[in-house]
CSV table of C-alpha atoms in Angstrom, one decimal:
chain,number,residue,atom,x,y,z
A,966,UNK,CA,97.5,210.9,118.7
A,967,UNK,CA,96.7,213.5,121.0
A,968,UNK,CA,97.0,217.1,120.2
A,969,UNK,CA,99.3,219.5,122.8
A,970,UNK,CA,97.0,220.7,125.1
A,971,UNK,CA,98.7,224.0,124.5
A,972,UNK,CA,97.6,224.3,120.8
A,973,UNK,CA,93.8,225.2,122.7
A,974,UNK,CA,95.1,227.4,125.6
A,975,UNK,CA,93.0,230.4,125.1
A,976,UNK,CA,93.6,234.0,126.8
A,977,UNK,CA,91.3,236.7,127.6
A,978,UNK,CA,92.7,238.6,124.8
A,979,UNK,CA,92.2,235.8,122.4
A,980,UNK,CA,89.4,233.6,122.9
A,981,UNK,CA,87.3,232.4,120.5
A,982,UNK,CA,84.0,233.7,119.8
A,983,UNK,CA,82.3,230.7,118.1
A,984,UNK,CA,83.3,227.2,118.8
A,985,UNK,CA,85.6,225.8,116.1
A,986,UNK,CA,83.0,223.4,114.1
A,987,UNK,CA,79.7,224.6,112.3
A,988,UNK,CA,76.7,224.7,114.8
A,989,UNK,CA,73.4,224.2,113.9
A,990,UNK,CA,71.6,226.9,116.4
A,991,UNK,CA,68.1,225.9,115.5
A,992,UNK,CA,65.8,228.7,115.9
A,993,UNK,CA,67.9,230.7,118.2
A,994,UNK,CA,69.4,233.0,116.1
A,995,UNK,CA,65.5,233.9,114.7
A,996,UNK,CA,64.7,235.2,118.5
A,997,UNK,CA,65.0,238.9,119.6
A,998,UNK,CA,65.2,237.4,122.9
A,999,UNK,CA,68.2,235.3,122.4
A,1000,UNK,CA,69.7,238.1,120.7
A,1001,UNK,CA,68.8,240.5,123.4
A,1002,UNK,CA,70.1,237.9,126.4
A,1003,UNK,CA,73.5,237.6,124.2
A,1004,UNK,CA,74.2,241.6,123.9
A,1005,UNK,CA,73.2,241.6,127.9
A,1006,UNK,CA,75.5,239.0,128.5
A,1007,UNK,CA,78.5,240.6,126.8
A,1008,UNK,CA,77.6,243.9,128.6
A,1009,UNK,CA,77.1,242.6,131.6
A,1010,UNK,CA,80.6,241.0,131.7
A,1011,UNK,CA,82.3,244.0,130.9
A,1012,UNK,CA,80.2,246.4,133.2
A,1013,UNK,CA,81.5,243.7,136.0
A,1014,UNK,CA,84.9,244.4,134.7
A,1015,UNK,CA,84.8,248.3,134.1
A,1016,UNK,CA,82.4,249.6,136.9
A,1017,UNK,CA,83.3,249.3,140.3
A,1018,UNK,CA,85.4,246.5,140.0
A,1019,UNK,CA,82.3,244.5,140.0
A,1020,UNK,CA,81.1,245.3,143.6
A,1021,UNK,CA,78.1,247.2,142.3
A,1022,UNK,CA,75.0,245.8,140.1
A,1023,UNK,CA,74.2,247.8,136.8
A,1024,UNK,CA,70.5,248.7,138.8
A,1025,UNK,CA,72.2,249.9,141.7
A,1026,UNK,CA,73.8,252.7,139.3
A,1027,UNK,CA,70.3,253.0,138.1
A,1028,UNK,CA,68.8,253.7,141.5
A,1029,UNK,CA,71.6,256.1,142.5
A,1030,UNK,CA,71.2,258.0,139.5
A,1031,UNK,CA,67.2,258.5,139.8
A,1032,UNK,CA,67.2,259.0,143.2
A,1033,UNK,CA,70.1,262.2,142.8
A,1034,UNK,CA,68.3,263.3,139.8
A,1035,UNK,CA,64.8,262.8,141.6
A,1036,UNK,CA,65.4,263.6,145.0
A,1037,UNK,CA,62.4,262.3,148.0
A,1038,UNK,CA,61.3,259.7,144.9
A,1039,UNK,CA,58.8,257.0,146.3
A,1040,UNK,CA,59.9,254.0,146.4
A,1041,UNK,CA,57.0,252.3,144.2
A,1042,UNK,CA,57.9,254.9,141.7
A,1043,UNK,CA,61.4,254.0,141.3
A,1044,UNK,CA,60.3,250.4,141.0
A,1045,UNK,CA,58.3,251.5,138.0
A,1046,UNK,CA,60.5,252.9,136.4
A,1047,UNK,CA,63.0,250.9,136.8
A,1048,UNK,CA,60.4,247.8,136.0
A,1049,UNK,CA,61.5,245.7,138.9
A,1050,UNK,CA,58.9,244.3,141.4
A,1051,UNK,CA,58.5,245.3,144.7
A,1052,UNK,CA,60.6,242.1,146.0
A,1053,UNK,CA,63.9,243.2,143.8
A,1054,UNK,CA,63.1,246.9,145.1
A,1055,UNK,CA,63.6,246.4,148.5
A,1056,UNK,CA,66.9,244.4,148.1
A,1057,UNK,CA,68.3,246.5,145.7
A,1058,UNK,CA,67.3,249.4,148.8
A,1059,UNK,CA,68.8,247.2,151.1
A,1060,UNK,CA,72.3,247.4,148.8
A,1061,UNK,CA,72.2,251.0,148.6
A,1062,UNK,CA,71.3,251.6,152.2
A,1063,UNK,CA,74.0,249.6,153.8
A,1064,UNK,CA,76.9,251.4,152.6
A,1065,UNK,CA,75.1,254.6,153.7
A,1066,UNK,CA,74.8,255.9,149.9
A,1067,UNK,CA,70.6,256.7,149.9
A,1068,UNK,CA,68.3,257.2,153.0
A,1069,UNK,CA,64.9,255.5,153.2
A,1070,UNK,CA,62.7,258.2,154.8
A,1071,UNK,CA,58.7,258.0,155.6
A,1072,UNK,CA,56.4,260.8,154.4
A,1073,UNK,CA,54.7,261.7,157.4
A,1074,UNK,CA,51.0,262.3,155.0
A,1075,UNK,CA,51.3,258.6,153.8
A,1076,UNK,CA,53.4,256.6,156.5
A,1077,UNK,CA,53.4,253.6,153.3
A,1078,UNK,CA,55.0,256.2,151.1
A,1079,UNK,CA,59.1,256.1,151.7
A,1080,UNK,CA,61.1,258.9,149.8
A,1081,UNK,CA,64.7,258.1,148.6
A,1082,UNK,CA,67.5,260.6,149.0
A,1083,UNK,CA,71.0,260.8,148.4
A,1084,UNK,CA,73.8,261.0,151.2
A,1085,UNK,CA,76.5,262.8,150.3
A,1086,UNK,CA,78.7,259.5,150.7
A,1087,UNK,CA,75.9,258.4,147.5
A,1088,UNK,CA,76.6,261.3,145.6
A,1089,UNK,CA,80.7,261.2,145.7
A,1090,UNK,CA,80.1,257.2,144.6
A,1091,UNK,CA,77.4,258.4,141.6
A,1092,UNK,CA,80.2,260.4,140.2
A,1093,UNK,CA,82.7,258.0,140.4
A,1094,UNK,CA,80.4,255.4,139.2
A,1095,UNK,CA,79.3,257.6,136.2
A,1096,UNK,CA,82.6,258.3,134.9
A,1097,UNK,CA,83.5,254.4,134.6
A,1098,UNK,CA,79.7,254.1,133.6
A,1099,UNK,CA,80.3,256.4,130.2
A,1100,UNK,CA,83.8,254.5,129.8
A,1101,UNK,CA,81.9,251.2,129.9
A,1102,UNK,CA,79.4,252.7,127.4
A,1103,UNK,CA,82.0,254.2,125.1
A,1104,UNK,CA,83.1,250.9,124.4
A,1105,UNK,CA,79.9,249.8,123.1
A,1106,UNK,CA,78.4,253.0,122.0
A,1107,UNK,CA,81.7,252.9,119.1
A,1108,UNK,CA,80.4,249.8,117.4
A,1109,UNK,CA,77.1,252.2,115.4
A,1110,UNK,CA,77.1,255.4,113.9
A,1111,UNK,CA,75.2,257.9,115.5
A,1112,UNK,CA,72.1,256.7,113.7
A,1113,UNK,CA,72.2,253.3,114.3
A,1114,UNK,CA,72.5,253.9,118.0
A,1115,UNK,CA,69.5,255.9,118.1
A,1116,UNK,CA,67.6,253.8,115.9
A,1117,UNK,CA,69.0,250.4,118.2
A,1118,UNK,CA,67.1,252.6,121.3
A,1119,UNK,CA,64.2,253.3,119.3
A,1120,UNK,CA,63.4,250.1,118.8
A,1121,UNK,CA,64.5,248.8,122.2
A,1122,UNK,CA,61.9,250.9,123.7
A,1123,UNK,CA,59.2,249.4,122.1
A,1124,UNK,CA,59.7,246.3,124.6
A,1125,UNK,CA,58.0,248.4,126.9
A,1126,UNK,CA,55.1,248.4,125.5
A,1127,UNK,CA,54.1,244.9,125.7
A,1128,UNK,CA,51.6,244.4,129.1
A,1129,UNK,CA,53.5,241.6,131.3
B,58,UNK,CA,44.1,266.9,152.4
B,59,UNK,CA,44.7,263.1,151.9
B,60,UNK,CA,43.6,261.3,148.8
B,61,UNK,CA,42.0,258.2,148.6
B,62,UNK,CA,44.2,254.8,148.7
B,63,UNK,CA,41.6,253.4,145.9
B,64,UNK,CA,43.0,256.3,143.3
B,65,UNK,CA,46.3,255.1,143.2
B,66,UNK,CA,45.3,251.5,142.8
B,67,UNK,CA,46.8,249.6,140.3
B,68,UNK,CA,46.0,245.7,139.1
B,69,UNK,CA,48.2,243.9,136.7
B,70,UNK,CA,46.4,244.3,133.7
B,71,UNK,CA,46.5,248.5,134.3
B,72,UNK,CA,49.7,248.8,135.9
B,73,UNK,CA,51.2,252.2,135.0
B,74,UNK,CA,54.3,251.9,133.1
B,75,UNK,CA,55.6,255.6,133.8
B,76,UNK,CA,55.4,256.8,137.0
B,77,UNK,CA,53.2,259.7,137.2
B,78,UNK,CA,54.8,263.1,137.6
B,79,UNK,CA,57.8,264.0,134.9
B,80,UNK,CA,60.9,262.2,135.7
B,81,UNK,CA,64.8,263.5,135.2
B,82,UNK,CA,66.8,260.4,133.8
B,83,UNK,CA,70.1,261.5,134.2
B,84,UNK,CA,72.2,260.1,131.3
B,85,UNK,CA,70.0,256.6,132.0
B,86,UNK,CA,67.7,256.9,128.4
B,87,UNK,CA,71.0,257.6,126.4
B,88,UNK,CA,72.8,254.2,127.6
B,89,UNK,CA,72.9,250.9,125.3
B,90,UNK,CA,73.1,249.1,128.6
B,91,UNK,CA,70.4,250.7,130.4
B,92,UNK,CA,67.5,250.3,127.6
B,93,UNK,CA,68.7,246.6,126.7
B,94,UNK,CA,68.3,245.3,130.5
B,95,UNK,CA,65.2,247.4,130.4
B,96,UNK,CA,63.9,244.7,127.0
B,97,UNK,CA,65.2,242.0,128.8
B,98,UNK,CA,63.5,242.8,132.2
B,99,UNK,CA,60.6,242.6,130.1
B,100,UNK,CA,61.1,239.9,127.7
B,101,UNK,CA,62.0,237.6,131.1
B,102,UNK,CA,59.3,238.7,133.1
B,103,UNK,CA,56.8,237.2,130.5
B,104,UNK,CA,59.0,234.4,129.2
B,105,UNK,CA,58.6,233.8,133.2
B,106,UNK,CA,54.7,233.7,132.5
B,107,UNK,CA,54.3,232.0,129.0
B,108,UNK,CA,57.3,229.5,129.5
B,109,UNK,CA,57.3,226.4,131.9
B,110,UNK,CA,55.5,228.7,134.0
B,111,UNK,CA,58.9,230.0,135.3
B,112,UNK,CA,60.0,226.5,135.9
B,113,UNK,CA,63.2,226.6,133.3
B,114,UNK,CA,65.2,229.7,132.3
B,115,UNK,CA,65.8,231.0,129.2
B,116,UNK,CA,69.5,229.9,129.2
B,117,UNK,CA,68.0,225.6,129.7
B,118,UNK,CA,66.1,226.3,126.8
B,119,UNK,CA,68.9,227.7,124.1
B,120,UNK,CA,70.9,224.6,125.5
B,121,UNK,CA,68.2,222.2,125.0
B,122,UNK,CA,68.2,223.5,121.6
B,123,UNK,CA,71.5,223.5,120.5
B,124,UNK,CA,72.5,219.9,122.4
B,125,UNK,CA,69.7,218.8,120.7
B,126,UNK,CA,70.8,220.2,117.0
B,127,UNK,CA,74.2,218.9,118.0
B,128,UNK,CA,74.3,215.5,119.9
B,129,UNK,CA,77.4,214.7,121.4
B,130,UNK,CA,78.4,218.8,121.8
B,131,UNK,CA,81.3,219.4,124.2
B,132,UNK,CA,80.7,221.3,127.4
B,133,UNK,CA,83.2,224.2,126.3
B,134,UNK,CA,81.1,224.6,122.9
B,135,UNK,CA,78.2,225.2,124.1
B,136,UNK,CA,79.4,227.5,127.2
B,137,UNK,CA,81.2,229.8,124.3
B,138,UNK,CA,78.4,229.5,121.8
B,139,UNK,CA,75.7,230.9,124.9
B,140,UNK,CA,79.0,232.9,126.2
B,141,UNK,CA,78.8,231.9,129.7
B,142,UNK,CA,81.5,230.3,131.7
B,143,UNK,CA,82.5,227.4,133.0
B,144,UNK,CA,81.0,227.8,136.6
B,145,UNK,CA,77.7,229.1,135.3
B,146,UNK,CA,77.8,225.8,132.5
B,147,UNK,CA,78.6,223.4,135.3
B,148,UNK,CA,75.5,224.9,137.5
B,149,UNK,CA,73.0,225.0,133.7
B,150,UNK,CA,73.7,221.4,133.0
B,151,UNK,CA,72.8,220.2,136.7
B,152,UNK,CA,69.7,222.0,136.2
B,153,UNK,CA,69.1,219.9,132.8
B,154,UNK,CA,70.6,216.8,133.9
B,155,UNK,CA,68.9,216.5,137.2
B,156,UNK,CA,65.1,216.3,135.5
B,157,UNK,CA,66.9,213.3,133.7
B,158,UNK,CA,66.6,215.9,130.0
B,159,UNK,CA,70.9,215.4,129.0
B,160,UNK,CA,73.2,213.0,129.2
B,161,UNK,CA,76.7,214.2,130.2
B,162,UNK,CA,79.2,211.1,128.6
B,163,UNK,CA,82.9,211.3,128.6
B,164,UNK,CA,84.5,210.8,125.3
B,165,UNK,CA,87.4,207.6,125.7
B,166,UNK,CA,89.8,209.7,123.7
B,167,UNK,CA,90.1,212.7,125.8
B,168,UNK,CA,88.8,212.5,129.2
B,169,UNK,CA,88.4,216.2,129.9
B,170,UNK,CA,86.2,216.5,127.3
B,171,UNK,CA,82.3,215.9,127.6
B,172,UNK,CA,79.6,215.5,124.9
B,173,UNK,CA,75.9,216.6,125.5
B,174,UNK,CA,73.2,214.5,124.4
B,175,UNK,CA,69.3,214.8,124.2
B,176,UNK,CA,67.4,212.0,126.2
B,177,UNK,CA,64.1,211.0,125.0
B,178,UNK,CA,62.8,213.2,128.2
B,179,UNK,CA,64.5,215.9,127.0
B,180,UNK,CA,63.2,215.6,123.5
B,181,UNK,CA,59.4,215.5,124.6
B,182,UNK,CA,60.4,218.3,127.0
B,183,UNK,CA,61.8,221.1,124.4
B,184,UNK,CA,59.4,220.2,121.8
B,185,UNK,CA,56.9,221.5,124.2
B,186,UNK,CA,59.0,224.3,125.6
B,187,UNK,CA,59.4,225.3,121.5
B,188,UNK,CA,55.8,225.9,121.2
B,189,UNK,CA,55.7,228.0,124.5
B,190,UNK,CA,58.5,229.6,123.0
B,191,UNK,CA,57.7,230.8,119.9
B,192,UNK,CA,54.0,232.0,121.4
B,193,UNK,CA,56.3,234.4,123.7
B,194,UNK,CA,58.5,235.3,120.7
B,195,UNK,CA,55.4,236.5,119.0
B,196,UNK,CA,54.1,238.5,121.4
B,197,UNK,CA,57.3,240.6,120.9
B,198,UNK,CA,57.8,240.1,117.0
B,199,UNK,CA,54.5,241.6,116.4
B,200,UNK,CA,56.0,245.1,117.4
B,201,UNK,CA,58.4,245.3,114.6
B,202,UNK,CA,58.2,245.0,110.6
B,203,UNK,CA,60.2,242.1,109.2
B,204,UNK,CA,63.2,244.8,108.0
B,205,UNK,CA,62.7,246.5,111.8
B,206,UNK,CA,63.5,243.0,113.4
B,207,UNK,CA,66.3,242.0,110.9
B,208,UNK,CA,67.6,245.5,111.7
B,209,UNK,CA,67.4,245.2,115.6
B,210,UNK,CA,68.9,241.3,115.4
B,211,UNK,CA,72.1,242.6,113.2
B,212,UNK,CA,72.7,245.4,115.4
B,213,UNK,CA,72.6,243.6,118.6
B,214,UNK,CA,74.6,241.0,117.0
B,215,UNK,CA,77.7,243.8,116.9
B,216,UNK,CA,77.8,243.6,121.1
B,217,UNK,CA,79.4,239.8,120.5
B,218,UNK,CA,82.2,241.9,118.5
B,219,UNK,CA,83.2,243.0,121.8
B,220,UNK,CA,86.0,241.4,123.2
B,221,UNK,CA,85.1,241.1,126.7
């Protein structure tokens, strides 16, 4: 007999984490990078949800915030930092460029050298973006103790340490 | 005066993780978000290099895994146990069925519903990936103690508390 399709409507509000039967999940669970693509994953969602109504990319916050708090930054160092490759850089430029939020501008010693700045348009969207930023973190941020979070950081800074 | 291009020079094995001069990072070092996509940036840059060289993603390799642990999984078990949804399953298992590594079947009880199965392609296939797997794994589980890395897994675990 077949079960009301109603007993599995699910709602935002309510859906299930784990699918109803016991999974066997192999090594999976053993991997810091399963682990770390799951948390990403749940953040990403919510950032989609919380920031910008989704228009904007978590990087593009990124970049907005380093170039304001870095102003004439070169674009190869922003790519560091950010640990994107020069490919991602220049779209992720492009998406910040074409609302008018960042200028690209050559040095005119080093003509390969662009420095990044902030439009004033870029800096009234920062601080909009920021506030839903913290209230996107908040959320997450509640979960540890002030410890934990610190310690979670600690350790997810050693990732960037490994040569790739 | 100009210095020379040949200082500034970098090659992959010497690439500088920091950019040079001392950076302001805004609120960016204190955000859960920011510091796990900067692990995972990482962690899929080399799985990129040590995996299928870049061929599969890391998301056709937990669902190799886990239809594989559970033959005849339903599509809607295995999106919720990787959290992704319905549009992103539909696009993962044509990336797995169209190498000929899963069979999609539909079960004769309830027609919406289908079970995943491992094809003896896909077998060979994530037996192989596995190996690749756990030599990218190490590379990053040599950076932590055995208490560090049960430490970092349970607290990233807490994200998937989030109802998002």
């Amino acid at each position: 007999m077949k079960r009301k399709a109603a007993s599995t409507t699910t709602t935002r509000a309510n859906k299930p984490k784990q699918a109803p039967r016991t999974f066997d999940r192999d090594v999976l669970p053993t991997l810091l990078g399963y682990n770390i693509r799951r948390a990403q994953i749940v953040l990403w969602r919510d950032f989609a949800r919380t920031v910008a109504e989704g228009e904007i990319r978590p990087g593009m916050f990124s970049a907005l915030a380093l170039v304001r708090a870095n102003p004439g930054i070169a674009q190869v160092e922003l790519g560091n930092e950010l640990g994107i490759d020069k490919a991602s850089m220049v779209a992720l430029l492009d998406r910040l460029e074409e609302p008018g939020w960042i200028l690209r501008t050559r040095s005119s010693e080093d003509r390969r050298r662009q420095g990044l700045t902030l439009t004033t348009d870029g800096e009234r969207i920062y601080k909009s973006l920021k506030q839903e930023m913290l209230q996107h973190e908040r959320k997450f941020a509640q979960l540890f103790s002030k410890q934990e979070r610190e310690q979670l950081v600690s350790l997810l800074q050693r990732f960037l340490d490994v040569e790739v």
